[in-house]
CSV table of C-alpha atoms in Angstrom, one decimal:
chain,number,residue,atom,x,y,z
X,1326,MET,CA,0.0,0.0,0.0
X,1327,ARG,CA,2.8,2.3,0.7
X,1328,GLY,CA,4.1,2.2,-2.9
X,1329,ILE,CA,0.6,2.7,-4.3
X,1330,ASN,CA,0.0,5.8,-2.2
X,1331,SER,CA,3.2,7.4,-3.5
X,1332,LEU,CA,3.3,9.7,-6.5
X,1333,ALA,CA,5.5,7.4,-8.4
X,1334,GLY,CA,3.2,4.4,-7.5
X,1335,GLN,CA,0.1,6.3,-8.7
X,1336,LEU,CA,1.8,7.3,-12.0
X,1337,MET,CA,2.9,3.7,-12.6
X,1338,LEU,CA,-0.5,2.3,-11.8
X,1339,TRP,CA,-2.4,4.7,-14.1
X,1340,ILE,CA,0.2,4.6,-16.9
X,1341,ALA,CA,0.4,0.7,-16.8
X,1342,GLY,CA,-3.4,0.5,-16.8
X,1343,THR,CA,-3.8,3.0,-19.6
X,1344,ILE,CA,-1.1,1.3,-21.8
X,1345,THR,CA,-2.5,-2.2,-21.2
X,1346,LEU,CA,-6.0,-1.0,-22.0
X,1347,LEU,CA,-4.9,0.8,-25.2
X,1348,TRP,CA,-3.0,-2.2,-26.4
X,1349,LEU,CA,-6.0,-4.5,-25.8
X,1350,VAL,CA,-8.3,-2.1,-27.6
X,1351,ALA,CA,-5.9,-2.0,-30.5
X,1352,VAL,CA,-5.7,-5.8,-30.6
X,1353,ALA,CA,-9.5,-6.1,-30.5
X,1354,PHE,CA,-9.9,-3.6,-33.3
X,1355,GLY,CA,-7.2,-5.3,-35.3
X,1356,ALA,CA,-8.9,-8.7,-34.8
X,1357,PHE,CA,-12.2,-7.2,-35.9
X,1358,VAL,CA,-10.7,-5.6,-39.1
X,1359,MET,CA,-8.8,-8.8,-39.8
X,1360,ARG,CA,-12.0,-10.9,-39.5
X,1361,GLU,CA,-13.7,-8.7,-42.0
X,1362,GLU,CA,-10.7,-8.9,-44.4
X,1363,PHE,CA,-10.5,-12.6,-44.0
X,1364,GLY,CA,-14.2,-12.8,-44.8
X,1365,GLU,CA,-13.7,-10.9,-48.0
X,1366,ILE,CA,-10.8,-13.2,-49.0
X,1367,PHE,CA,-12.7,-16.4,-48.2
X,1368,ASP,CA,-15.8,-15.1,-50.1
X,1369,GLY,CA,-13.6,-14.3,-53.1
X,1370,VAL,CA,-12.1,-17.8,-53.0
X,1371,LEU,CA,-15.6,-19.3,-52.9
X,1372,GLN,CA,-16.9,-17.2,-55.8
X,1373,GLU,CA,-13.8,-17.8,-57.9
X,1374,THR,CA,-13.8,-21.6,-57.3
X,1375,ALA,CA,-17.5,-21.9,-58.1
X,1376,GLU,CA,-17.2,-19.9,-61.3
X,1377,ARG,CA,-14.2,-22.0,-62.4
X,1378,LEU,CA,-16.1,-25.3,-61.7
X,1379,VAL,CA,-19.2,-24.3,-63.8
X,1380,PRO,CA,-17.5,-24.9,-67.2
X,1381,LEU,CA,-15.8,-28.0,-66.0
X,1382,ALA,CA,-19.1,-29.5,-64.7
X,1383,LEU,CA,-20.8,-28.6,-68.1
X,1384,ASP,CA,-18.0,-30.3,-70.1
X,1385,ASP,CA,-18.1,-33.4,-67.9
X,1386,LEU,CA,-21.9,-33.7,-68.2
X,1387,LEU,CA,-21.8,-33.0,-72.0
X,1388,ALA,CA,-19.1,-35.7,-72.5
X,1389,GLN,CA,-21.3,-38.2,-70.7
X,1390,ALA,CA,-24.3,-37.2,-72.8
X,1391,LYS,CA,-22.4,-37.7,-76.2
X,1392,ALA,CA,-21.2,-41.1,-75.1
X,1393,GLY,CA,-24.8,-42.1,-74.5
X,1394,ALA,CA,-23.9,-43.2,-71.0
X,1395,ALA,CA,-26.4,-42.9,-68.2
X,1396,LEU,CA,-26.0,-39.9,-66.0
X,1397,ARG,CA,-23.8,-41.0,-63.0
X,1398,ARG,CA,-22.9,-39.4,-59.9
X,1399,GLY,CA,-19.2,-38.8,-59.6
X,1400,SER,CA,-16.6,-36.1,-58.9
X,1401,LEU,CA,-14.6,-33.6,-60.8
X,1402,PRO,CA,-10.8,-33.4,-60.6
X,1403,ALA,CA,-9.7,-32.2,-57.2
X,1404,GLU,CA,-9.2,-28.5,-56.7
X,1405,PRO,CA,-6.4,-27.0,-54.7
X,1406,GLY,CA,-7.5,-26.7,-51.0
X,1407,GLU,CA,-10.2,-29.2,-51.5
X,1408,GLY,CA,-9.8,-30.3,-47.9
X,1409,ASN,CA,-11.3,-26.9,-46.9
X,1410,LEU,CA,-13.5,-26.4,-49.9
X,1411,THR,CA,-16.3,-28.8,-50.8
X,1412,TYR,CA,-18.7,-28.5,-53.8
X,1413,GLN,CA,-21.7,-30.1,-55.4
X,1414,VAL,CA,-23.1,-29.9,-59.0
X,1415,ARG,CA,-26.9,-29.9,-58.9
X,1416,ASP,CA,-29.6,-29.8,-61.5
X,1417,GLY,CA,-32.7,-27.5,-61.5
X,1418,ALA,CA,-34.6,-30.0,-59.4
X,1419,GLY,CA,-31.9,-30.0,-56.7
X,1420,ASN,CA,-30.4,-33.4,-57.4
X,1421,VAL,CA,-26.7,-33.9,-56.9
X,1422,LEU,CA,-25.0,-34.7,-60.2
X,1423,LEU,CA,-21.4,-34.4,-59.1
X,1424,HIS,CA,-19.6,-33.6,-55.8
X,1425,SER,CA,-16.1,-33.3,-54.4
X,1426,HIS,CA,-14.5,-36.2,-52.6
X,1427,ALA,CA,-15.0,-34.6,-49.2
X,1428,ALA,CA,-18.6,-33.6,-49.8
X,1429,ALA,CA,-21.6,-35.8,-48.8
X,1430,GLU,CA,-24.1,-36.9,-51.4
X,1431,LYS,CA,-26.9,-35.2,-49.5
X,1432,PRO,CA,-27.6,-31.8,-51.1
X,1433,PHE,CA,-26.2,-28.7,-49.3
X,1434,ASP,CA,-28.7,-26.7,-47.2
X,1435,ALA,CA,-28.6,-23.7,-49.6
X,1436,PRO,CA,-31.1,-22.3,-52.1
X,1437,LEU,CA,-30.4,-22.7,-55.9
X,1438,GLU,CA,-29.9,-19.0,-56.4
X,1439,THR,CA,-26.7,-17.3,-57.6
X,1440,GLY,CA,-24.9,-15.6,-54.8
X,1441,PHE,CA,-23.9,-16.2,-51.2
X,1442,SER,CA,-25.9,-17.9,-48.5
X,1443,GLU,CA,-25.4,-19.4,-45.0
X,1444,GLY,CA,-25.7,-23.1,-44.6
X,1445,ARG,CA,-25.2,-25.6,-41.8
X,1446,ASP,CA,-21.6,-26.4,-42.8
X,1447,GLY,CA,-20.5,-22.9,-43.5
X,1448,ARG,CA,-20.8,-20.1,-46.0
X,1449,VAL,CA,-22.0,-21.2,-49.5
X,1450,TYR,CA,-21.6,-19.6,-52.9
X,1451,THR,CA,-23.9,-20.7,-55.8
X,1452,ALA,CA,-23.0,-20.3,-59.5
X,1453,SER,CA,-25.1,-21.4,-62.5
X,1454,ASP,CA,-24.7,-21.8,-66.2
X,1455,GLU,CA,-26.3,-19.4,-68.7
X,1456,ASP,CA,-29.5,-21.4,-69.0
X,1457,GLY,CA,-29.9,-21.7,-65.2
X,1458,THR,CA,-30.2,-25.5,-65.4
X,1459,ILE,CA,-26.9,-26.5,-63.7
X,1460,PHE,CA,-25.8,-25.1,-60.4
X,1461,VAL,CA,-22.4,-25.4,-58.7
X,1462,GLN,CA,-22.4,-24.8,-54.9
X,1463,VAL,CA,-19.1,-24.4,-53.0
X,1464,VAL,CA,-18.8,-24.4,-49.2
X,1465,TYR,CA,-15.7,-23.2,-47.3
X,1466,SER,CA,-15.5,-24.9,-43.9
X,1467,ALA,CA,-16.8,-22.7,-41.0
X,1468,ASP,CA,-14.3,-24.2,-38.6
X,1469,GLU,CA,-11.5,-23.4,-41.0
X,1470,ARG,CA,-12.6,-19.8,-41.3
X,1471,GLN,CA,-12.9,-19.5,-37.5
X,1472,GLU,CA,-9.5,-21.1,-37.0
X,1473,ALA,CA,-7.9,-18.7,-39.4
X,1474,VAL,CA,-9.4,-15.7,-37.5
X,1475,MET,CA,-8.3,-17.1,-34.1
X,1476,GLU,CA,-4.7,-17.7,-35.3
X,1477,GLY,CA,-4.5,-14.2,-36.7
X,1478,SER,CA,-5.8,-12.7,-33.5
X,1479,LEU,CA,-3.3,-14.7,-31.5
X,1480,ALA,CA,-0.6,-13.5,-33.8
X,1481,LEU,CA,-1.6,-9.9,-32.8
X,1482,LEU,CA,-1.9,-10.7,-29.1
X,1483,LEU,CA,1.3,-12.6,-28.5
X,1484,PRO,CA,3.6,-9.6,-29.4
X,1485,VAL,CA,1.6,-7.5,-27.0
X,1486,LEU,CA,2.3,-9.8,-24.2
X,1487,LEU,CA,6.0,-9.1,-24.7
X,1488,ILE,CA,5.7,-5.4,-25.6
X,1489,VAL,CA,3.5,-4.4,-22.6
X,1490,PRO,CA,6.0,-5.5,-19.9
X,1491,VAL,CA,8.9,-4.0,-21.8
X,1492,THR,CA,6.9,-0.7,-22.1
X,1493,LEU,CA,6.1,-0.8,-18.4
X,1494,LEU,CA,9.7,-1.3,-17.5
X,1495,ALA,CA,10.7,1.7,-19.7
X,1496,VAL,CA,7.9,3.8,-18.1
X,1497,TRP,CA,9.0,2.8,-14.6
X,1498,PHE,CA,12.6,3.8,-15.4
X,1499,VAL,CA,11.5,7.2,-16.9
X,1500,VAL,CA,9.1,7.9,-14.0
X,1501,ARG,CA,11.8,7.1,-11.4
X,1502,ARG,CA,14.3,9.3,-13.2
X,1503,VAL,CA,11.9,12.2,-13.7
X,1504,LEU,CA,10.6,12.0,-10.1
X,1505,SER,CA,14.1,11.6,-8.5
X,1506,PRO,CA,14.3,15.4,-7.6
X,1507,VAL,CA,10.9,15.2,-6.0
X,1508,GLU,CA,12.1,12.2,-3.9
X,1509,ALA,CA,15.3,14.1,-3.0
X,1510,LEU,CA,13.3,17.1,-1.9
X,1511,ARG,CA,10.8,15.0,0.1
X,1512,ALA,CA,13.7,13.2,1.9
X,1513,ALA,CA,15.3,16.6,2.7
X,1514,ILE,CA,12.1,18.0,4.1
X,1515,GLY,CA,11.4,14.8,6.0
X,1516,GLU,CA,14.7,15.3,7.9
X,1517,LYS,CA,13.6,18.6,9.3
X,1518,ASP,CA,12.3,18.1,12.8
X,1519,GLY,CA,12.8,19.5,16.3
X,1520,GLY,CA,16.5,18.8,16.1
X,1521,ASN,CA,17.3,19.8,12.6
X,1522,LEU,CA,16.3,23.2,11.3
X,1523,ALA,CA,19.2,23.7,8.9
X,1524,PRO,CA,18.2,25.0,5.5
X,1525,ILE,CA,17.8,22.6,2.6
X,1526,GLU,CA,20.9,22.5,0.5
X,1527,GLU,CA,20.7,23.8,-3.0
X,1528,VAL,CA,20.2,20.9,-5.4
X,1529,THR,CA,19.3,20.7,-9.0
X,1530,LEU,CA,15.6,20.9,-9.0
X,1531,PRO,CA,13.0,21.4,-11.8
X,1532,ARG,CA,11.6,24.9,-12.1
X,1533,GLU,CA,8.3,23.8,-10.5
X,1534,LEU,CA,10.0,22.6,-7.3
X,1535,LYS,CA,12.3,25.5,-6.7
X,1536,PRO,CA,9.6,27.7,-5.1
X,1537,ILE,CA,8.9,24.9,-2.6
X,1538,GLN,CA,12.6,24.7,-1.6
X,1539,ARG,CA,12.8,28.5,-1.2
X,1540,SER,CA,9.5,28.6,0.9
X,1541,VAL,CA,10.7,25.8,3.2
X,1542,ASN,CA,14.1,27.5,3.7
X,1543,LEU,CA,12.3,30.8,4.6
X,1544,LEU,CA,10.0,29.0,7.0
X,1545,LEU,CA,13.0,27.3,8.7
X,1546,ALA,CA,14.8,30.6,9.0
X,1547,ARG,CA,11.8,32.2,10.6
X,1548,LEU,CA,11.4,29.2,12.9
X,1549,ARG,CA,15.0,29.4,14.0
X,1550,ALA,CA,14.7,33.1,14.7
X,1551,VAL,CA,11.6,32.6,16.8
X,1552,ILE,CA,13.2,29.8,18.8
X,1553,ASP,CA,16.3,31.9,19.4
X,1554,ALA,CA,14.2,34.8,20.6
X,1555,GLU,CA,12.2,32.5,23.0
X,1556,ARG,CA,15.5,31.1,24.3
X,1557,GLU,CA,16.9,34.6,25.0
X,1558,PHE,CA,13.7,35.7,26.6
X,1559,THR,CA,13.5,32.6,28.8
X,1560,SER,CA,17.2,33.0,29.9
X,1561,ASN,CA,16.6,36.6,30.8
X,1562,SER,CA,13.4,35.8,32.6
X,1563,ALA,CA,15.2,33.1,34.6
X,1564,HIS,CA,17.9,35.5,35.7
X,1565,GLU,CA,15.4,38.1,36.7
X,1566,LEU,CA,13.4,35.7,38.7
X,1567,ARG,CA,16.2,33.9,40.4
X,1568,THR,CA,17.8,37.1,41.7
X,1569,PRO,CA,14.9,38.4,43.8
X,1570,LEU,CA,14.1,35.0,45.1
X,1571,ALA,CA,17.7,34.4,46.2
X,1572,GLY,CA,17.7,37.8,47.8
X,1573,ALA,CA,14.5,37.2,49.7
X,1574,LEU,CA,15.8,33.8,50.9
X,1575,ALA,CA,19.1,35.3,52.0
X,1576,GLN,CA,17.3,38.1,53.9
X,1577,THR,CA,15.0,35.5,55.6
X,1578,GLN,CA,18.0,33.3,56.6
X,1579,LEU,CA,19.7,36.4,58.0
X,1580,LEU,CA,16.6,37.3,59.9
X,1581,LEU,CA,16.5,33.8,61.3
X,1582,SER,CA,20.0,34.2,62.7
X,1583,GLU,CA,19.0,37.3,64.5
X,1584,LEU,CA,15.7,36.1,65.9
X,1585,LYS,CA,15.5,34.3,69.2
X,1586,ASP,CA,13.4,31.2,69.7
X,1587,GLY,CA,9.7,32.1,69.6
X,1588,PRO,CA,6.7,32.6,67.4
X,1589,ALA,CA,8.6,35.1,65.2
X,1590,GLN,CA,11.4,32.6,64.5
X,1591,THR,CA,8.8,29.9,63.7
X,1592,ARG,CA,7.1,32.1,61.2
X,1593,ALA,CA,10.4,33.1,59.7
X,1594,ARG,CA,11.3,29.4,59.2
X,1595,GLN,CA,8.0,28.8,57.5
X,1596,ILE,CA,8.8,31.7,55.2
X,1597,GLU,CA,12.2,30.2,54.5
X,1598,ALA,CA,10.6,26.8,53.6
X,1599,ALA,CA,8.0,28.5,51.4
X,1600,LEU,CA,10.7,30.5,49.6
X,1601,GLN,CA,12.8,27.3,49.0
X,1602,ARG,CA,9.7,25.5,47.6
X,1603,LEU,CA,9.0,28.6,45.4
X,1604,THR,CA,12.6,28.6,44.2
X,1605,LYS,CA,12.5,25.0,43.2
X,1606,LEU,CA,9.1,25.4,41.6
X,1607,THR,CA,10.3,28.5,39.7
X,1608,GLU,CA,13.3,26.6,38.5
X,1609,LYS,CA,11.1,23.8,37.2
X,1610,LEU,CA,8.8,26.2,35.5
X,1611,LEU,CA,11.7,28.0,33.9
X,1612,GLN,CA,13.1,24.6,32.7
X,1613,LEU,CA,9.6,23.8,31.3
X,1614,ALA,CA,9.5,27.2,29.6
X,1615,ARG,CA,13.0,26.5,28.1
X,1616,ALA,CA,11.8,23.1,26.9
X,1617,GLU,CA,8.7,24.7,25.3
X,1618,ALA,CA,10.9,27.3,23.6
X,1619,GLY,CA,12.9,24.5,21.9
X,1620,VAL,CA,16.1,24.8,23.9
X,1621,GLY,CA,17.0,21.3,22.9
X,1622,VAL,CA,16.8,22.1,19.1
X,1623,THR,CA,20.4,22.3,18.0
X,1624,GLU,CA,22.8,20.9,15.4
X,1625,ALA,CA,25.7,20.6,18.0
X,1626,THR,CA,27.0,17.4,19.6
X,1627,PHE,CA,28.1,16.6,23.1
X,1628,ASP,CA,29.8,13.8,25.0
X,1629,VAL,CA,27.3,11.8,27.1
X,1630,ALA,CA,30.0,10.5,29.5
X,1631,ASP,CA,31.3,14.0,30.3
X,1632,VAL,CA,27.8,15.4,31.1
X,1633,VAL,CA,27.0,12.3,33.3
X,1634,ASN,CA,30.3,12.7,35.2
X,1635,LEU,CA,29.6,16.5,35.7
X,1636,VAL,CA,26.0,15.9,37.0
X,1637,VAL,CA,27.0,13.1,39.3
X,1638,THR,CA,29.8,15.2,40.7
X,1639,ASP,CA,27.4,18.1,41.4
X,1640,PHE,CA,25.0,15.8,43.2
X,1641,GLN,CA,27.8,14.2,45.3
X,1642,ARG,CA,29.0,17.7,46.4
X,1643,ALA,CA,25.6,19.3,47.1
X,1644,SER,CA,23.2,16.5,48.0
X,1645,GLU,CA,22.8,14.9,51.4
X,1646,ASP,CA,22.3,11.6,49.7
X,1647,ALA,CA,25.6,11.7,47.8
X,1648,THR,CA,26.6,8.2,49.0
X,1649,ARG,CA,23.5,6.7,47.4
X,1650,ILE,CA,24.6,7.5,43.8
X,1651,ARG,CA,26.6,4.8,42.1
X,1652,LEU,CA,28.0,5.2,38.6
X,1653,HIS,CA,28.5,2.2,36.3
X,1654,GLY,CA,30.0,1.9,32.8
X,1655,ASN,CA,33.0,3.3,30.9
X,1656,VAL,CA,32.9,7.0,31.8
X,1657,SER,CA,36.1,7.7,30.0
X,1658,ALA,CA,35.0,6.7,26.5
X,1659,ALA,CA,33.8,9.4,24.1
X,1660,LEU,CA,30.1,8.9,23.4
X,1661,MET,CA,29.2,11.8,21.0
X,1662,ARG,CA,25.5,12.3,20.4
X,1663,ALA,CA,23.5,15.1,18.7
X,1664,GLY,CA,22.2,17.7,21.1
X,1665,ASN,CA,23.1,20.4,23.6
X,1666,ALA,CA,25.2,19.5,26.7
X,1667,ASP,CA,23.3,21.9,29.0
X,1668,THR,CA,20.0,20.5,27.8
X,1669,PHE,CA,21.1,16.9,28.5
X,1670,ALA,CA,22.3,18.0,31.9
X,1671,ILE,CA,18.9,19.4,32.7
X,1672,VAL,CA,17.3,16.1,31.7
X,1673,LEU,CA,19.8,14.1,33.8
X,1674,ARG,CA,19.4,16.3,36.9
X,1675,ASN,CA,15.6,15.9,36.8
X,1676,LEU,CA,15.9,12.1,36.5
X,1677,VAL,CA,18.5,11.7,39.2
X,1678,GLU,CA,16.6,14.1,41.5
X,1679,ASN,CA,13.4,12.1,41.0
X,1680,ALA,CA,15.3,8.8,41.7
X,1681,LEU,CA,16.7,10.3,45.0
X,1682,LEU,CA,13.5,11.9,46.0
X,1683,HIS,CA,11.0,9.1,45.2
X,1684,GLY,CA,13.3,6.0,45.6
X,1685,ARG,CA,13.2,3.9,48.7
X,1686,GLU,CA,15.1,5.8,51.4
X,1687,GLY,CA,18.6,4.6,52.1
X,1688,GLU,CA,18.9,2.4,49.0
X,1689,PRO,CA,21.2,3.3,46.1
X,1690,VAL,CA,20.5,5.0,42.8
X,1691,ASP,CA,22.4,3.3,40.0
X,1692,ILE,CA,23.4,5.2,36.9
X,1693,HIS,CA,24.5,3.0,34.0
X,1694,ILE,CA,26.2,4.3,30.8
X,1695,ALA,CA,25.8,1.8,27.9
X,1696,PRO,CA,28.4,1.5,25.1
X,1697,THR,CA,25.6,2.8,22.8
X,1698,GLY,CA,25.4,6.1,24.8
X,1699,ASN,CA,22.1,5.2,26.4
X,1700,VAL,CA,21.8,6.1,30.1
X,1701,ARG,CA,19.7,4.1,32.7
X,1702,ILE,CA,18.8,5.5,36.1
X,1703,VAL,CA,17.5,2.8,38.5
X,1704,ASN,CA,16.2,3.2,42.0
X,1705,ALA,CA,14.4,1.0,44.5
X,1706,ALA,CA,10.6,1.5,44.6
X,1707,PRO,CA,7.3,-0.4,44.7
X,1708,VAL,CA,6.2,-1.9,41.4
X,1709,MET,CA,3.9,0.5,39.4
X,1710,SER,CA,1.2,-0.5,36.9
X,1711,ALA,CA,1.3,0.5,33.2
X,1712,THR,CA,-1.5,3.1,33.9
X,1713,GLU,CA,0.6,4.7,36.7
X,1714,LEU,CA,3.7,4.8,34.4
X,1715,ALA,CA,1.7,6.5,31.7
X,1716,ALA,CA,0.3,9.0,34.2
X,1717,LEU,CA,3.8,10.0,35.4
X,1718,ARG,CA,4.5,11.5,32.0
X,1719,LYS,CA,1.8,14.1,32.5
X,1720,ARG,CA,2.6,17.5,33.9
X,1721,PHE,CA,2.1,18.0,37.7
X,1722,SER,CA,1.6,14.2,38.1
X,1723,ARG,CA,3.5,12.8,41.1
X,1724,GLY,CA,2.1,9.3,41.5
X,1725,LYS,CA,1.6,7.6,44.9
X,1726,THR,CA,4.3,9.4,46.9
X,1727,LEU,CA,4.5,11.7,49.9
X,1728,ALA,CA,7.8,13.2,48.9
X,1729,ALA,CA,7.9,16.9,48.0
X,1730,GLY,CA,8.0,17.8,44.4
X,1731,SER,CA,6.3,19.6,41.5
X,1732,GLY,CA,5.5,16.7,39.2
X,1733,LEU,CA,7.3,18.4,36.3
X,1734,GLY,CA,10.6,16.6,36.2
X,1735,LEU,CA,9.6,13.7,33.9
X,1736,SER,CA,7.5,15.9,31.6
X,1737,ILE,CA,10.5,18.3,31.2
X,1738,ALA,CA,12.9,15.5,30.5
X,1739,GLU,CA,10.7,13.9,27.9
X,1740,ARG,CA,10.0,17.2,26.2
X,1741,LEU,CA,13.8,18.0,25.9
X,1742,LEU,CA,14.7,14.5,24.8
X,1743,SER,CA,12.2,14.6,22.0
X,1744,GLN,CA,13.8,17.8,20.8
X,1745,MET,CA,17.2,15.9,20.8
X,1746,ARG,CA,15.5,13.1,18.8
X,1747,ALA,CA,15.9,10.8,21.8
X,1748,SER,CA,13.3,9.0,23.9
X,1749,LEU,CA,12.5,8.3,27.6
X,1750,VAL,CA,11.6,4.7,28.5
X,1751,LEU,CA,10.0,4.1,31.9
X,1752,SER,CA,10.0,0.6,33.4
X,1753,SER,CA,8.6,-0.9,36.6
X,1754,PRO,CA,9.8,-3.2,37.9
X,1755,ALA,CA,13.3,-2.4,36.7
X,1756,PRO,CA,14.7,-5.0,34.3
X,1757,GLY,CA,16.4,-7.8,36.1
X,1758,ARG,CA,14.7,-7.0,39.4
X,1759,SER,CA,11.4,-7.9,41.1
X,1760,ASP,CA,10.8,-4.3,42.1
X,1761,GLY,CA,12.3,-0.9,41.4
X,1762,PHE,CA,11.9,1.9,38.8
X,1763,GLN,CA,14.0,2.6,35.8
X,1764,ALA,CA,14.2,5.6,33.5
X,1765,GLU,CA,16.2,5.0,30.4
X,1766,ILE,CA,17.4,7.6,27.9
X,1767,VAL,CA,17.6,6.1,24.5
X,1768,PHE,CA,19.4,7.9,21.7
X,1769,PRO,CA,18.8,7.1,18.0
X,1770,VAL,CA,21.5,4.9,16.4
X,1771,PRO,CA,24.1,7.2,14.6
X,1772,ASP,CA,24.2,7.0,10.8
């Protein structure tokens, strides 16, 4: 179905059908014309044979009369093609006087009138002498006439059975060659997605396709400009939001150091906790805004192992659960993949943070780097159903947990990975275990 739905497939289907139909119509018309021509030829043979036999029959009958012999039934000398032609010589009363070897003695089923007529055995021509007393009737076998028409029709059809396939192969070659620029343009446009907004290279295209190429390149340029503007706006907004929040949190912590135990200090600690939650939520919302702005769309490459090492080192320095993180795999090998290092770091931080926050307390979080560049983050946790795993991908969905969080980490990670043409695979239980949760970053296989 895929081939038939393509432009080349549709052209081939219609051209093949049209050519085949035209050839069949031509063969049918040729067979019809040939049948008419054969009929005229056979009728001519019938008439000529009958007219040639009339004087021969008269001479034979006259010779018998002069000899005084009784009239006897017999046959004239065989005529060429007598196997297909049969004749009878009849008198005015319809009696058979002479007949060919192949003809029966029973009179032909044809009237004694000069001209053509149709009989049981085929087409009949009747000729007579000048007095109209002797009649010669010649029949050409109907089966022979039909066989000649069939053989002639097959002679027209057999070459068509060879010509049509050859013609279709030639048409297929021409169609593929003519449509090759269309296929090249289609493939070039098909490569443009969230991670590839480079302009289409100038290739030799027909005049009809050049406006499409120019329009697509203009659209890609405008899209790149919009994405760059959104990235810049998001970065500036993040800076402007972080600064006052950090200042408010610092002032609150300074106030806490100055206050003595009492209701005022309790309220100050509540303010501090609220500001910390707001800071984390703001950070997540800014990451989400950057993801929506297409921060992951880039033509650059990065080293997966370097980013994983950097993120793990940051968590080990700043997190209270640093000892829970365990790194596995060859972290020194260069694993270059398409994307932005900062974007991948955001993804990895969200996944590791979720593993530490929602994993079973005190149990390790394992980070595996595969030779293919894929990264797996595994933590201990109760088994989740397929419905629960699907719900985790939604924004602000936190699953069955009492741990603090915004429910945006997985949504942000999945959005950014899709822009990098990678995917996020969630599994529960973790492969090779009876429990646990695994988040795997799967990169496309490099060309």
